[in-house]
Amino acid sequence: DTGVSQNPRHKITKRGQNVTFRCDPISEHNRLYWYRQTLGQGPEFLTYFQNEAQLEKSRLLSDRFSAERPKGSFSTLEIQRTEQGDSAMYLCASSPVGGVVTEAFFGQGTRLTVV
Amino acid sequence: AQSVTQPDIHITVSEGASLELRCNYSYGATPYLFWYVQSPGQGLQLLLKYFSGDTLVQGIKGFEAEFKRSQSSFNLRKPSVHWSDAAEYFCAVGGRNAGNMLTFGGGTRLMVKP
């Protein structure tokens, strides 16, 4: 069990470019979450998957954001036409089968800087 | 809608002193409560959780927290702080009425003086 893995750890991009982040959850965890954390704030929920189904999406997840989990294992979060306000830490978490739904184990995050 | 308030943005304590970090929550049903710790540039590590039962819960690294329903609080405590405890601490609430999301407080940054 290597924990939740996120790649890349850091990403610097120019405004208007597209970026994609990857999350590999703890094996056999069927629930996967994305959160966003801006500097000095707590994480904010973005979206939730159970297996390959995206079951919840926050209003924070604008049309420029899309998340997928095609085979119920790893997940990707894509941001199109990035804006400076997208600069944040993007955190992925997973939780185990049969566990309390909201008990989540977090990865180390991907820090996005939009210049 | 649920919410979490951590009234103290920064706290400084001396090494070896006791610590209490405050957390107040708003939630319409029985809450699930969590404390996470985050070191600079890192993800969040779960310290402890409360779902039901005994209102005093023990966690890792010598931390404990007490759920007080009447005060809507879930304060984190440690009897003797170590320099390695310096980090940011987040309280979070979830539950069956919250869907599958956690709502986090704004965090408390703990600094430890030698």
mmCIF file of N, CA, C and O in Angstrom, chain A residues 18-61:
data_model
loop_
_atom_site.group_PDB
_atom_site.id
_atom_site.type_symbol
_atom_site.label_atom_id
_atom_site.label_comp_id
_atom_site.label_asym_id
_atom_site.label_seq_id
_atom_site.Cartn_x
_atom_site.Cartn_y
_atom_site.Cartn_z
ATOM 1 N N ASN A 18 -4.068 24.327 -21.366
ATOM 2 C CA ASN A 18 -4.780 23.240 -20.696
ATOM 3 C C ASN A 18 -3.793 22.427 -19.862
ATOM 4 O O ASN A 18 -2.637 22.257 -20.244
ATOM 5 N N VAL A 19 -4.264 21.933 -18.728
ATOM 6 C CA VAL A 19 -3.432 21.078 -17.891
ATOM 7 C C VAL A 19 -4.237 19.857 -17.462
ATOM 8 O O VAL A 19 -5.466 19.918 -17.365
ATOM 9 N N THR A 20 -3.516 18.782 -17.213
ATOM 10 C CA THR A 20 -4.158 17.554 -16.741
ATOM 11 C C THR A 20 -3.355 16.980 -15.593
ATOM 12 O O THR A 20 -2.128 16.880 -15.671
ATOM 13 N N PHE A 21 -4.059 16.601 -14.541
ATOM 14 C CA PHE A 21 -3.435 15.987 -13.377
ATOM 15 C C PHE A 21 -3.933 14.553 -13.250
ATOM 16 O O PHE A 21 -5.077 14.249 -13.594
ATOM 17 N N ARG A 22 -3.076 13.723 -12.660
ATOM 18 C CA ARG A 22 -3.446 12.327 -12.478
ATOM 19 C C ARG A 22 -3.446 11.960 -11.001
ATOM 20 O O ARG A 22 -2.606 12.441 -10.235
ATOM 21 N N CYS A 23 -4.364 11.101 -10.628
ATOM 22 C CA CYS A 23 -4.432 10.589 -9.260
ATOM 23 C C CYS A 23 -4.572 9.073 -9.308
ATOM 24 O O CYS A 23 -5.473 8.539 -9.977
ATOM 25 N N ASP A 24 -3.698 8.389 -8.574
ATOM 26 C CA ASP A 24 -3.815 6.941 -8.387
ATOM 27 C C ASP A 24 -4.208 6.687 -6.937
ATOM 28 O O ASP A 24 -3.415 6.956 -6.029
ATOM 29 N N PRO A 25 -5.414 6.202 -6.700
ATOM 30 C CA PRO A 25 -5.868 6.005 -5.317
ATOM 31 C C PRO A 25 -5.215 4.784 -4.699
ATOM 32 O O PRO A 25 -4.516 4.014 -5.375
ATOM 33 N N ILE A 26 -5.449 4.597 -3.413
ATOM 34 C CA ILE A 26 -5.027 3.381 -2.747
ATOM 35 C C ILE A 26 -5.772 2.214 -3.405
ATOM 36 O O ILE A 26 -6.973 2.312 -3.683
ATOM 37 N N SER A 27 -5.038 1.154 -3.665
ATOM 38 C CA SER A 27 -5.637 0.035 -4.397
ATOM 39 C C SER A 27 -6.850 -0.511 -3.646
ATOM 40 O O SER A 27 -6.862 -0.561 -2.413
ATOM 41 N N GLU A 28 -7.863 -0.837 -4.393
ATOM 42 C CA GLU A 28 -9.132 -1.372 -3.888
ATOM 43 C C GLU A 28 -10.016 -0.327 -3.217
ATOM 44 O O GLU A 28 -11.086 -0.671 -2.715
ATOM 45 N N HIS A 29 -9.592 0.917 -3.188
ATOM 46 C CA HIS A 29 -10.499 1.982 -2.759
ATOM 47 C C HIS A 29 -11.395 2.325 -3.939
ATOM 48 O O HIS A 29 -10.919 2.729 -4.994
ATOM 49 N N ASN A 30 -12.700 2.181 -3.737
ATOM 50 C CA ASN A 30 -13.570 2.436 -4.877
ATOM 51 C C ASN A 30 -14.083 3.870 -4.907
ATOM 52 O O ASN A 30 -14.705 4.289 -5.863
ATOM 53 N N ARG A 31 -13.779 4.653 -3.877
ATOM 54 C CA ARG A 31 -14.244 6.032 -3.839
ATOM 55 C C ARG A 31 -13.069 6.978 -4.014
ATOM 56 O O ARG A 31 -12.014 6.786 -3.397
ATOM 57 N N LEU A 32 -13.249 7.983 -4.832
ATOM 58 C CA LEU A 32 -12.177 8.918 -5.130
ATOM 59 C C LEU A 32 -12.728 10.336 -5.151
ATOM 60 O O LEU A 32 -13.812 10.582 -5.683
ATOM 61 N N TYR A 33 -11.979 11.261 -4.578
ATOM 62 C CA TYR A 33 -12.417 12.646 -4.418
ATOM 63 C C TYR A 33 -11.339 13.588 -4.957
ATOM 64 O O TYR A 33 -10.151 13.313 -4.841
ATOM 65 N N TRP A 34 -11.770 14.711 -5.465
ATOM 66 C CA TRP A 34 -10.879 15.820 -5.773
ATOM 67 C C TRP A 34 -11.278 17.033 -4.930
ATOM 68 O O TRP A 34 -12.466 17.353 -4.816
ATOM 69 N N TYR A 35 -10.252 17.675 -4.377
ATOM 70 C CA TYR A 35 -10.435 18.907 -3.613
ATOM 71 C C TYR A 35 -9.462 19.949 -4.156
ATOM 72 O O TYR A 35 -8.410 19.629 -4.703
ATOM 73 N N ARG A 36 -9.792 21.212 -3.933
ATOM 74 C CA ARG A 36 -8.903 22.303 -4.285
ATOM 75 C C ARG A 36 -8.614 23.105 -3.026
ATOM 76 O O ARG A 36 -9.516 23.381 -2.220
ATOM 77 N N GLN A 37 -7.346 23.482 -2.875
ATOM 78 C CA GLN A 37 -6.939 24.249 -1.702
ATOM 79 C C GLN A 37 -6.141 25.462 -2.150
ATOM 80 O O GLN A 37 -5.069 25.332 -2.741
ATOM 81 N N THR A 38 -6.674 26.638 -1.881
ATOM 82 C CA THR A 38 -5.936 27.858 -2.175
ATOM 83 C C THR A 38 -5.132 28.259 -0.953
ATOM 84 O O THR A 38 -5.404 27.810 0.170
ATOM 85 N N LEU A 39 -4.160 29.123 -1.175
ATOM 86 C CA LEU A 39 -3.203 29.477 -0.132
ATOM 87 C C LEU A 39 -3.904 30.031 1.111
ATOM 88 O O LEU A 39 -4.731 30.932 1.015
ATOM 89 N N GLY A 40 -3.609 29.446 2.250
ATOM 90 C CA GLY A 40 -4.162 29.931 3.498
ATOM 91 C C GLY A 40 -5.581 29.484 3.789
ATOM 92 O O GLY A 40 -6.191 29.947 4.750
ATOM 93 N N GLN A 41 -6.105 28.596 2.962
ATOM 94 C CA GLN A 41 -7.481 28.125 3.145
ATOM 95 C C GLN A 41 -7.514 26.615 3.342
ATOM 96 O O GLN A 41 -6.547 25.914 3.052
ATOM 97 N N GLY A 42 -8.656 26.133 3.809
ATOM 98 C CA GLY A 42 -8.852 24.700 3.868
ATOM 99 C C GLY A 42 -9.265 24.158 2.511
ATOM 100 O O GLY A 42 -9.694 24.917 1.633
ATOM 101 N N PRO A 43 -9.131 22.865 2.308
ATOM 102 C CA PRO A 43 -9.551 22.262 1.035
ATOM 103 C C PRO A 43 -11.051 22.436 0.796
ATOM 104 O O PRO A 43 -11.843 22.434 1.738
ATOM 105 N N GLU A 44 -11.398 22.571 -0.488
ATOM 106 C CA GLU A 44 -12.807 22.672 -0.897
ATOM 107 C C GLU A 44 -13.121 21.532 -1.853
ATOM 108 O O GLU A 44 -12.379 21.279 -2.791
ATOM 109 N N PHE A 45 -14.240 20.900 -1.619
ATOM 110 C CA PHE A 45 -14.662 19.748 -2.416
ATOM 111 C C PHE A 45 -14.950 20.149 -3.854
ATOM 112 O O PHE A 45 -15.600 21.172 -4.121
ATOM 113 N N LEU A 46 -14.440 19.327 -4.782
ATOM 114 C CA LEU A 46 -14.723 19.551 -6.205
ATOM 115 C C LEU A 46 -15.651 18.481 -6.768
ATOM 116 O O LEU A 46 -16.689 18.786 -7.357
ATOM 117 N N THR A 47 -15.251 17.206 -6.606
ATOM 118 C CA THR A 47 -16.042 16.147 -7.221
ATOM 119 C C THR A 47 -15.736 14.804 -6.573
ATOM 120 O O THR A 47 -14.738 14.652 -5.869
ATOM 121 N N TYR A 48 -16.630 13.835 -6.815
ATOM 122 C CA TYR A 48 -16.537 12.529 -6.180
ATOM 123 C C TYR A 48 -16.893 11.440 -7.180
ATOM 124 O O TYR A 48 -17.855 11.578 -7.935
ATOM 125 N N PHE A 49 -16.129 10.364 -7.153
ATOM 126 C CA PHE A 49 -16.391 9.185 -7.974
ATOM 127 C C PHE A 49 -16.617 7.975 -7.084
ATOM 128 O O PHE A 49 -15.915 7.788 -6.091
ATOM 129 N N GLN A 50 -17.563 7.158 -7.462
ATOM 130 C CA GLN A 50 -17.658 5.815 -6.913
ATOM 131 C C GLN A 50 -17.444 4.876 -8.085
ATOM 132 O O GLN A 50 -18.245 4.846 -9.017
ATOM 133 N N ASN A 51 -16.352 4.127 -8.017
ATOM 134 C CA ASN A 51 -15.888 3.365 -9.177
ATOM 135 C C ASN A 51 -15.715 4.341 -10.348
ATOM 136 O O ASN A 51 -15.077 5.374 -10.190
ATOM 137 N N GLU A 52 -16.303 4.075 -11.498
ATOM 138 C CA GLU A 52 -16.097 4.965 -12.633
ATOM 139 C C GLU A 52 -17.164 6.050 -12.735
ATOM 140 O O GLU A 52 -17.083 6.937 -13.586
ATOM 141 N N ALA A 53 -18.156 6.003 -11.866
ATOM 142 C CA ALA A 53 -19.270 6.941 -11.946
ATOM 143 C C ALA A 53 -18.980 8.215 -11.157
ATOM 144 O O ALA A 53 -18.661 8.148 -9.968
ATOM 145 N N GLN A 54 -19.131 9.352 -11.829
ATOM 146 C CA GLN A 54 -18.983 10.637 -11.157
ATOM 147 C C GLN A 54 -20.325 10.985 -10.531
ATOM 148 O O GLN A 54 -21.285 11.327 -11.235
ATOM 149 N N LEU A 55 -20.415 10.918 -9.222
ATOM 150 C CA LEU A 55 -21.702 11.021 -8.541
ATOM 151 C C LEU A 55 -21.996 12.411 -7.999
ATOM 152 O O LEU A 55 -23.163 12.746 -7.778
ATOM 153 N N GLU A 56 -20.976 13.181 -7.731
ATOM 154 C CA GLU A 56 -21.212 14.523 -7.206
ATOM 155 C C GLU A 56 -20.224 15.511 -7.797
ATOM 156 O O GLU A 56 -19.064 15.188 -8.023
ATOM 157 N N LYS A 57 -20.710 16.707 -8.048
ATOM 158 C CA LYS A 57 -19.872 17.789 -8.551
ATOM 159 C C LYS A 57 -20.223 19.060 -7.819
ATOM 160 O O LYS A 57 -21.408 19.399 -7.689
ATOM 161 N N SER A 58 -19.201 19.765 -7.371
ATOM 162 C CA SER A 58 -19.415 21.040 -6.687
ATOM 163 C C SER A 58 -19.688 22.134 -7.709
ATOM 164 O O SER A 58 -19.273 22.051 -8.874
ATOM 165 N N ARG A 59 -20.325 23.193 -7.245
ATOM 166 C CA ARG A 59 -20.498 24.361 -8.107
ATOM 167 C C ARG A 59 -19.160 25.004 -8.445
ATOM 168 O O ARG A 59 -19.044 25.783 -9.387
ATOM 169 N N LEU A 60 -18.127 24.666 -7.661
ATOM 170 C CA LEU A 60 -16.784 25.192 -7.950
ATOM 171 C C LEU A 60 -16.246 24.618 -9.246
ATOM 172 O O LEU A 60 -15.338 25.192 -9.863
ATOM 173 N N LEU A 61 -16.775 23.487 -9.663
ATOM 174 C CA LEU A 61 -16.278 22.808 -10.854
ATOM 175 C C LEU A 61 -16.935 23.423 -12.081
ATOM 176 O O LEU A 61 -17.987 22.962 -12.535
#
